[in-house]
mmCIF file of C-alpha atoms in Angstrom:
data_model
loop_
_atom_site.group_PDB
_atom_site.id
_atom_site.type_symbol
_atom_site.label_atom_id
_atom_site.label_comp_id
_atom_site.label_asym_id
_atom_site.label_seq_id
_atom_site.Cartn_x
_atom_site.Cartn_y
_atom_site.Cartn_z
ATOM 1 C CA ALA A 7 -24.791 21.363 -45.916
ATOM 2 C CA LEU A 8 -27.968 19.548 -43.742
ATOM 3 C CA GLY A 9 -26.238 16.024 -43.280
ATOM 4 C CA SER A 10 -23.577 15.087 -40.932
ATOM 5 C CA LYS A 11 -20.811 17.579 -42.001
ATOM 6 C CA GLY A 12 -22.918 20.385 -42.522
ATOM 7 C CA LEU A 13 -26.080 21.545 -39.871
ATOM 8 C CA GLN A 14 -26.619 17.989 -38.354
ATOM 9 C CA GLY A 15 -23.307 17.820 -37.505
ATOM 10 C CA GLU A 16 -23.376 20.895 -35.870
ATOM 11 C CA LEU A 17 -26.157 20.091 -33.784
ATOM 12 C CA VAL A 18 -24.664 17.016 -33.000
ATOM 13 C CA LYS A 19 -21.536 18.781 -31.907
ATOM 14 C CA GLU A 20 -23.430 21.437 -30.097
ATOM 15 C CA SER A 21 -25.579 18.812 -28.007
ATOM 16 C CA LEU A 22 -22.424 16.513 -27.053
ATOM 17 C CA GLU A 23 -20.209 19.475 -26.028
ATOM 18 C CA PRO A 24 -21.709 20.132 -23.002
ATOM 19 C CA ILE A 25 -22.298 16.643 -21.842
ATOM 20 C CA GLU A 26 -18.387 15.731 -23.030
ATOM 21 C CA ASN A 27 -17.682 18.723 -20.557
ATOM 22 C CA SER A 28 -19.530 17.344 -17.167
ATOM 23 C CA ILE A 29 -18.251 13.588 -18.023
ATOM 24 C CA GLN A 30 -14.801 15.076 -18.041
ATOM 25 C CA GLU A 31 -15.445 16.896 -15.065
ATOM 26 C CA ASN A 32 -16.177 13.451 -13.638
ATOM 27 C CA LEU A 33 -13.372 11.858 -15.022
ATOM 28 C CA THR A 34 -11.111 14.238 -13.555
ATOM 29 C CA ALA A 35 -12.932 14.492 -10.180
ATOM 30 C CA MET A 36 -11.863 10.356 -10.002
ATOM 31 C CA GLY A 37 -7.978 11.243 -10.610
ATOM 32 C CA ILE A 38 -8.595 10.150 -14.660
ATOM 33 C CA GLU A 39 -6.024 12.820 -16.566
ATOM 34 C CA ASN A 40 -7.130 11.179 -19.968
ATOM 35 C CA LYS A 41 -8.783 13.283 -22.235
ATOM 36 C CA PHE A 42 -13.021 11.926 -22.842
ATOM 37 C CA TYR A 43 -13.787 12.221 -26.233
ATOM 38 C CA PHE A 44 -16.905 11.181 -28.556
ATOM 39 C CA SER A 45 -16.037 10.257 -32.275
ATOM 40 C CA THR A 46 -19.429 11.744 -34.978
ATOM 41 C CA ASN A 47 -17.155 10.992 -37.948
ATOM 42 C CA SER A 48 -14.971 8.063 -38.749
ATOM 43 C CA GLU A 49 -11.514 8.968 -40.514
ATOM 44 C CA THR A 50 -13.403 7.909 -43.702
ATOM 45 C CA GLY A 51 -15.886 10.788 -43.478
ATOM 46 C CA LYS A 52 -18.432 7.926 -42.320
ATOM 47 C CA GLU A 53 -21.223 8.605 -39.842
ATOM 48 C CA ILE A 54 -20.188 7.229 -36.620
ATOM 49 C CA PHE A 55 -20.771 7.186 -32.914
ATOM 50 C CA GLN A 56 -17.750 6.040 -30.501
ATOM 51 C CA PHE A 57 -16.758 7.129 -27.792
ATOM 52 C CA GLY A 58 -13.580 6.775 -24.989
ATOM 53 C CA TRP A 59 -10.505 8.284 -23.709
ATOM 54 C CA ILE A 60 -7.257 10.170 -25.076
ATOM 55 C CA ASN A 61 -4.829 8.074 -23.470
ATOM 56 C CA GLU A 62 -1.096 9.676 -21.943
ATOM 57 C CA PHE A 63 0.478 8.995 -25.370
ATOM 58 C CA GLY A 64 -2.661 10.550 -27.562
ATOM 59 C CA ASP A 65 -4.410 7.974 -28.880
ATOM 60 C CA LYS A 66 -7.673 7.470 -28.884
ATOM 61 C CA ARG A 67 -9.195 4.436 -27.227
ATOM 62 C CA ASN A 68 -12.484 3.377 -27.951
ATOM 63 C CA PHE A 69 -14.731 1.967 -25.143
ATOM 64 C CA ASP A 70 -14.567 -1.574 -25.829
ATOM 65 C CA ALA A 71 -10.843 -1.259 -26.411
ATOM 66 C CA LEU A 72 -10.255 -0.181 -22.850
ATOM 67 C CA SER A 73 -9.658 -2.542 -20.156
ATOM 68 C CA THR A 74 -12.373 -3.500 -18.003
ATOM 69 C CA GLY A 75 -11.763 -1.138 -14.886
ATOM 70 C CA GLN A 76 -11.076 1.805 -17.176
ATOM 71 C CA GLN A 77 -14.588 0.724 -18.983
ATOM 72 C CA MET A 78 -16.248 0.993 -15.495
ATOM 73 C CA ILE A 79 -14.670 4.118 -14.555
ATOM 74 C CA LEU A 80 -15.748 5.614 -17.588
ATOM 75 C CA LEU A 81 -19.333 4.541 -17.060
ATOM 76 C CA ILE A 82 -19.315 5.847 -13.583
ATOM 77 C CA ALA A 83 -18.432 9.173 -15.024
ATOM 78 C CA MET A 84 -20.538 9.131 -17.879
ATOM 79 C CA LEU A 85 -23.613 7.439 -15.643
ATOM 80 C CA MET A 86 -22.949 10.410 -12.702
ATOM 81 C CA THR A 87 -23.523 12.822 -16.078
ATOM 82 C CA PHE A 88 -26.611 10.957 -17.261
ATOM 83 C CA ILE A 89 -28.788 11.295 -14.035
ATOM 84 C CA GLU A 90 -27.554 14.468 -13.185
ATOM 85 C CA LYS A 91 -28.980 15.769 -16.940
ATOM 86 C CA ALA A 92 -32.225 13.335 -16.438
ATOM 87 C CA SER A 93 -32.554 15.197 -12.765
ATOM 88 C CA PRO A 94 -35.437 11.888 -11.505
ATOM 89 C CA ALA A 95 -36.501 12.172 -8.495
ATOM 90 C CA CYS A 96 -34.579 9.819 -6.995
ATOM 91 C CA ARG A 97 -30.827 9.724 -7.940
ATOM 92 C CA ILE A 98 -29.013 5.930 -7.091
ATOM 93 C CA LEU A 99 -26.225 5.396 -8.344
ATOM 94 C CA ALA A 100 -25.704 1.290 -8.614
ATOM 95 C CA ILE A 101 -22.159 -0.246 -9.440
ATOM 96 C CA ASP A 102 -21.811 -4.038 -9.524
ATOM 97 C CA ASN A 103 -18.633 -5.702 -9.503
ATOM 98 C CA ILE A 104 -16.899 -3.494 -8.576
ATOM 99 C CA GLU A 105 -13.667 -5.672 -7.761
ATOM 100 C CA ASN A 106 -13.161 -5.370 -11.940
ATOM 101 C CA LEU A 107 -10.803 -2.181 -9.941
ATOM 102 C CA ASP A 108 -7.384 -2.193 -8.903
ATOM 103 C CA SER A 109 -6.529 -0.893 -5.550
ATOM 104 C CA GLY A 110 -5.210 2.299 -6.848
ATOM 105 C CA ASN A 111 -8.265 2.910 -9.276
ATOM 106 C CA LEU A 112 -11.285 1.869 -6.535
ATOM 107 C CA LYS A 113 -9.184 4.338 -4.250
ATOM 108 C CA ASN A 114 -9.458 6.800 -6.862
ATOM 109 C CA VAL A 115 -13.409 6.263 -7.877
ATOM 110 C CA LEU A 116 -14.250 6.480 -4.255
ATOM 111 C CA ASP A 117 -12.675 9.731 -3.386
ATOM 112 C CA GLY A 118 -13.510 10.859 -6.909
ATOM 113 C CA LEU A 119 -17.255 9.842 -5.580
ATOM 114 C CA ASN A 120 -17.121 11.267 -1.940
ATOM 115 C CA LYS A 121 -16.481 14.873 -4.577
ATOM 116 C CA LEU A 122 -19.460 14.514 -6.771
ATOM 117 C CA SER A 123 -21.331 12.876 -4.109
ATOM 118 C CA ASP A 124 -23.354 16.083 -3.624
ATOM 119 C CA LYS A 125 -25.087 15.322 -7.199
ATOM 120 C CA LEU A 126 -26.718 12.534 -5.872
ATOM 121 C CA ASP A 127 -28.720 10.772 -3.241
ATOM 122 C CA ASN A 128 -27.190 7.321 -2.961
ATOM 123 C CA ILE A 129 -24.027 5.142 -4.214
ATOM 124 C CA ILE A 130 -24.222 1.527 -3.897
ATOM 125 C CA LEU A 131 -20.847 -0.137 -4.753
ATOM 126 C CA ALA A 132 -21.066 -3.782 -4.581
ATOM 127 C CA GLY A 133 -18.495 -6.601 -5.284
ATOM 128 C CA VAL A 134 -15.964 -8.989 -3.984
ATOM 129 C CA ILE A 135 -13.409 -6.548 -2.142
ATOM 130 C CA ASP A 136 -11.482 -6.531 1.303
ATOM 131 C CA ILE A 137 -11.925 -3.228 2.926
ATOM 132 C CA GLU A 138 -12.707 -2.102 6.020
ATOM 133 C CA GLU A 139 -13.266 1.216 6.014
ATOM 134 C CA THR A 140 -13.054 4.540 3.684
ATOM 135 C CA ASP A 141 -14.142 7.988 4.521
ATOM 136 C CA GLY A 142 -17.878 8.922 3.039
ATOM 137 C CA PHE A 143 -19.023 5.423 2.824
ATOM 138 C CA THR A 144 -20.790 2.561 4.504
ATOM 139 C CA ILE A 145 -19.348 -0.643 4.467
ATOM 140 C CA TRP A 146 -21.387 -4.008 4.327
ATOM 141 C CA ASN A 147 -19.695 -7.215 4.684
ATOM 142 C CA LEU A 148 -22.781 -9.444 3.499
ATOM 143 C CA GLY A 149 -20.663 -12.557 4.167
ATOM 144 C CA ASN A 150 -20.085 -11.846 8.051
ATOM 145 C CA GLU A 151 -22.068 -13.598 10.315
ATOM 146 C CA GLU A 152 -23.430 -11.321 12.400
ATOM 147 C CA VAL A 153 -25.009 -9.428 9.029
ATOM 148 C CA SER A 154 -26.323 -12.780 7.752
ATOM 149 C CA GLU A 155 -27.959 -13.535 11.215
ATOM 150 C CA LYS A 156 -29.674 -10.166 11.248
ATOM 151 C CA SER A 157 -31.296 -10.777 8.131
ATOM 152 C CA ALA A 158 -32.445 -14.002 8.278
#
C-alpha cells in the first residue's frame, strides 16, 4: 500500500505531472508534436525512472535511444522547465554543439526559444553553424577577423 504501486507511486506521479505538462508545452512551442513521458515502473513492475517521447507511430523512445539532435531538443525543453521551476535570480539557458540540430530542427528550436524567451534572461547557443541572422537573436561570428581583433 505504501510502495511504488501505492502511496509512494501516487505521490511521484502527482509531482511529475506538472513538470511533464510544462515540458510538453515547451516541446510544442519548438514545433515538436511527440508526446513527452516519464516512466516510473517497467512492464514487469520494477521501479525505474525513464523519460523520452512517444513518436508518431505510438512507440515510446527513451531519451538514450533518441538521436543527438532529438536529445538536444528534449533537453532544451526540460531545462526550460527546470529553470522556470527553480526560479533562480539569473535565468540563463546555455547550449553548446548546436550544430547537432539539422536545419529544420534548428529553425524550430530558434522559433520556439523566441516564443519562450520571456521565461529567461539570456539564451546562449554555441556551435559551428552557417547562419547570417535570425529573428530575436544576435549572431556573433567568432571566426570573423573583425571580432577577433576587437577581443584581442
